[in-house]
mmCIF file of C-alpha atoms in Angstrom:
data_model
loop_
_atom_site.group_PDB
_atom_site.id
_atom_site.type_symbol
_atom_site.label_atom_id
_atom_site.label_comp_id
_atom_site.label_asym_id
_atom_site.label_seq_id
_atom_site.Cartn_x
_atom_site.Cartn_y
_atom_site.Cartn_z
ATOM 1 C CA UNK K 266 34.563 -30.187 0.529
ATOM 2 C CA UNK K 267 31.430 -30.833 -1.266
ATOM 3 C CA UNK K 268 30.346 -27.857 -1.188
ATOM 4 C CA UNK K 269 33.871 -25.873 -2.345
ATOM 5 C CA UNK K 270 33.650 -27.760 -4.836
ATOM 6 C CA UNK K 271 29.631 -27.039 -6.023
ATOM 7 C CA UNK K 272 30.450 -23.222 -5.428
ATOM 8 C CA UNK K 273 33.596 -23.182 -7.978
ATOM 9 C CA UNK K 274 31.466 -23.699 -10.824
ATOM 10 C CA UNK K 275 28.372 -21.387 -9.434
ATOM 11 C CA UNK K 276 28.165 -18.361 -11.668
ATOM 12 C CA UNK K 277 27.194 -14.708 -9.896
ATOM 13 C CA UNK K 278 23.974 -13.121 -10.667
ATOM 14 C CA UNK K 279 24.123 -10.526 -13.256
ATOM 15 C CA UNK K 280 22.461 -6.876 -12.365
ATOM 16 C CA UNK K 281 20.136 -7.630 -15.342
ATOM 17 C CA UNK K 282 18.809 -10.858 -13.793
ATOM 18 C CA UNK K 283 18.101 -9.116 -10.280
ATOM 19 C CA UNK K 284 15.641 -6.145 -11.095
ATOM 20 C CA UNK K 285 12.851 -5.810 -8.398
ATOM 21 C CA UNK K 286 9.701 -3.887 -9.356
ATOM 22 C CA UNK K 287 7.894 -3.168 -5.981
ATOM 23 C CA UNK K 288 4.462 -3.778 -7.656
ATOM 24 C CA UNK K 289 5.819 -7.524 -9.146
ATOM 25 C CA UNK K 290 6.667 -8.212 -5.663
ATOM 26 C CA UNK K 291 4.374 -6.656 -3.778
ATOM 27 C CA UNK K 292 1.015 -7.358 -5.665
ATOM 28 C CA UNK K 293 1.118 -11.214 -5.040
ATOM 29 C CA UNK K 294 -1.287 -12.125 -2.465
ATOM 30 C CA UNK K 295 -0.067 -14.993 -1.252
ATOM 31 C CA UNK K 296 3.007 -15.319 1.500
ATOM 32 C CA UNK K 297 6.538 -13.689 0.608
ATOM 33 C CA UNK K 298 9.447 -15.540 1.902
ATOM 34 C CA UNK K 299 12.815 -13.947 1.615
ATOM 35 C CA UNK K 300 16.391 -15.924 1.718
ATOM 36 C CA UNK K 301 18.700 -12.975 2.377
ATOM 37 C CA UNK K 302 22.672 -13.864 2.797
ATOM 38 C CA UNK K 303 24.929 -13.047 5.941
ATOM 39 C CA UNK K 304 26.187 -9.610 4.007
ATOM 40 C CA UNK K 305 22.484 -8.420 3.483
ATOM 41 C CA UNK K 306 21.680 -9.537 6.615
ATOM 42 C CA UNK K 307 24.463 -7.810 8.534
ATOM 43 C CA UNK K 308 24.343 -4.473 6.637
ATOM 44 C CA UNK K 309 20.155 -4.359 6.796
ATOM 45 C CA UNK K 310 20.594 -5.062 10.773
ATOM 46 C CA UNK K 311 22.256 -1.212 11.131
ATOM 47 C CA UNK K 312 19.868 0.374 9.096
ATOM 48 C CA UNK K 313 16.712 2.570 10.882
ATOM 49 C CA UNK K 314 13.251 1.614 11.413
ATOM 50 C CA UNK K 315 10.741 4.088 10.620
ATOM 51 C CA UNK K 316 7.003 4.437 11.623
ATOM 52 C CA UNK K 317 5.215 5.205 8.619
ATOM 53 C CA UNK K 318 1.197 4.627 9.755
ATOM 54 C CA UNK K 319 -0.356 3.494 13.016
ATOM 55 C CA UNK K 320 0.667 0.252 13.173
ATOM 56 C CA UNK K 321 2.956 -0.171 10.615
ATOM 57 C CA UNK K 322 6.701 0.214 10.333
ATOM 58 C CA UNK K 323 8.978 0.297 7.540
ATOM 59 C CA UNK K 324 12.109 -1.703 7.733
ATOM 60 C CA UNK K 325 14.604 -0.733 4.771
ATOM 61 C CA UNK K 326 15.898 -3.385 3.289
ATOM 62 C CA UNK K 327 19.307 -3.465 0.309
ATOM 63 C CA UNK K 328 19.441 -6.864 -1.388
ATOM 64 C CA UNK K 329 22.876 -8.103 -3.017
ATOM 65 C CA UNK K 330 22.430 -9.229 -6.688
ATOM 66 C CA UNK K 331 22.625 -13.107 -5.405
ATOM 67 C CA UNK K 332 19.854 -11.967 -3.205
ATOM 68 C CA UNK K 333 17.414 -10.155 -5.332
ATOM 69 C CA UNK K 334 18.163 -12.944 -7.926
ATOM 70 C CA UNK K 335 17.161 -15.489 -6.011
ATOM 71 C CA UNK K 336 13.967 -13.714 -4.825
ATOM 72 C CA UNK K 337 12.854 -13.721 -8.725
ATOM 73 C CA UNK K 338 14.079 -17.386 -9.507
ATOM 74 C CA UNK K 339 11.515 -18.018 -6.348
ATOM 75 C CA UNK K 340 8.653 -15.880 -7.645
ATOM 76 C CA UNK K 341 8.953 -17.571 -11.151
ATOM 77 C CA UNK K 342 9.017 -20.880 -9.915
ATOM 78 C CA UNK K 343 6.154 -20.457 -8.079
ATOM 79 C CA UNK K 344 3.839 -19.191 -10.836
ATOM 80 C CA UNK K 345 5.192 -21.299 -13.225
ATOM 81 C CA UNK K 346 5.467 -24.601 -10.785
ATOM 82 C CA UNK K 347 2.507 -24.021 -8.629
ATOM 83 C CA UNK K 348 0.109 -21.445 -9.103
ATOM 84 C CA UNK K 349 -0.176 -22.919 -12.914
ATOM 85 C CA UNK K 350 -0.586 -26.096 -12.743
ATOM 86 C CA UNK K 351 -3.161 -25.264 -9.835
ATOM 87 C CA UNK K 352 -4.930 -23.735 -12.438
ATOM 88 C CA UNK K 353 -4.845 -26.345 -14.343
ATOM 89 C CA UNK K 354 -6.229 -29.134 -11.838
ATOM 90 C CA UNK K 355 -9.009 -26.609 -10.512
ATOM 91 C CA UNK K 356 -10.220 -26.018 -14.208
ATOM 92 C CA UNK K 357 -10.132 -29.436 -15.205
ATOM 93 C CA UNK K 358 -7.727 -28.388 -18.275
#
């Protein structure tokens, strides 16, 4: 019940707030964790594999606007909540 009543007043990612730009995402070197919702998950699962180089494999991968959203919001937090303040400590600032 809780949670009905959390998601009634949740608003829907706009296409403007869920642009990806492969080099944004890509370029980090650190880890990339992905939170992908049942839909994704179940319409990615039929999709082909393809093997692009020896020992590597592209998986294709369509992201709902929540989806690709939320995979920004993360990225931002991160730089702005972590790798900054990092920064910060390591340069004495």
């Amino acid at each position: 019940e809780w949670l009905k009543e959390r998601a009634k007043n949740a608003v829907i990612p706009v296409e403007e707030s869920a642009i990806m730009r492969p080099d944004h995402i890509f370029g980090d070197c650190g880890p990339m964790v992905i939170h992908i919702c049942h839909a994704c998950r179940k319409f990615n699962s039929s999709r082909p594999s393809k093997l692009v180089a020896e020992g590597m494999m592209e998986l294709p991968m369509a992201l709902c606007t929540v989806c690709r959203s939320h995979m920004n919001r993360q990225r931002s937090l991160k730089f702005f909540e972590y790798e900054l303040p990092s920064v910060k400590k390591s340069l004495n600032l």
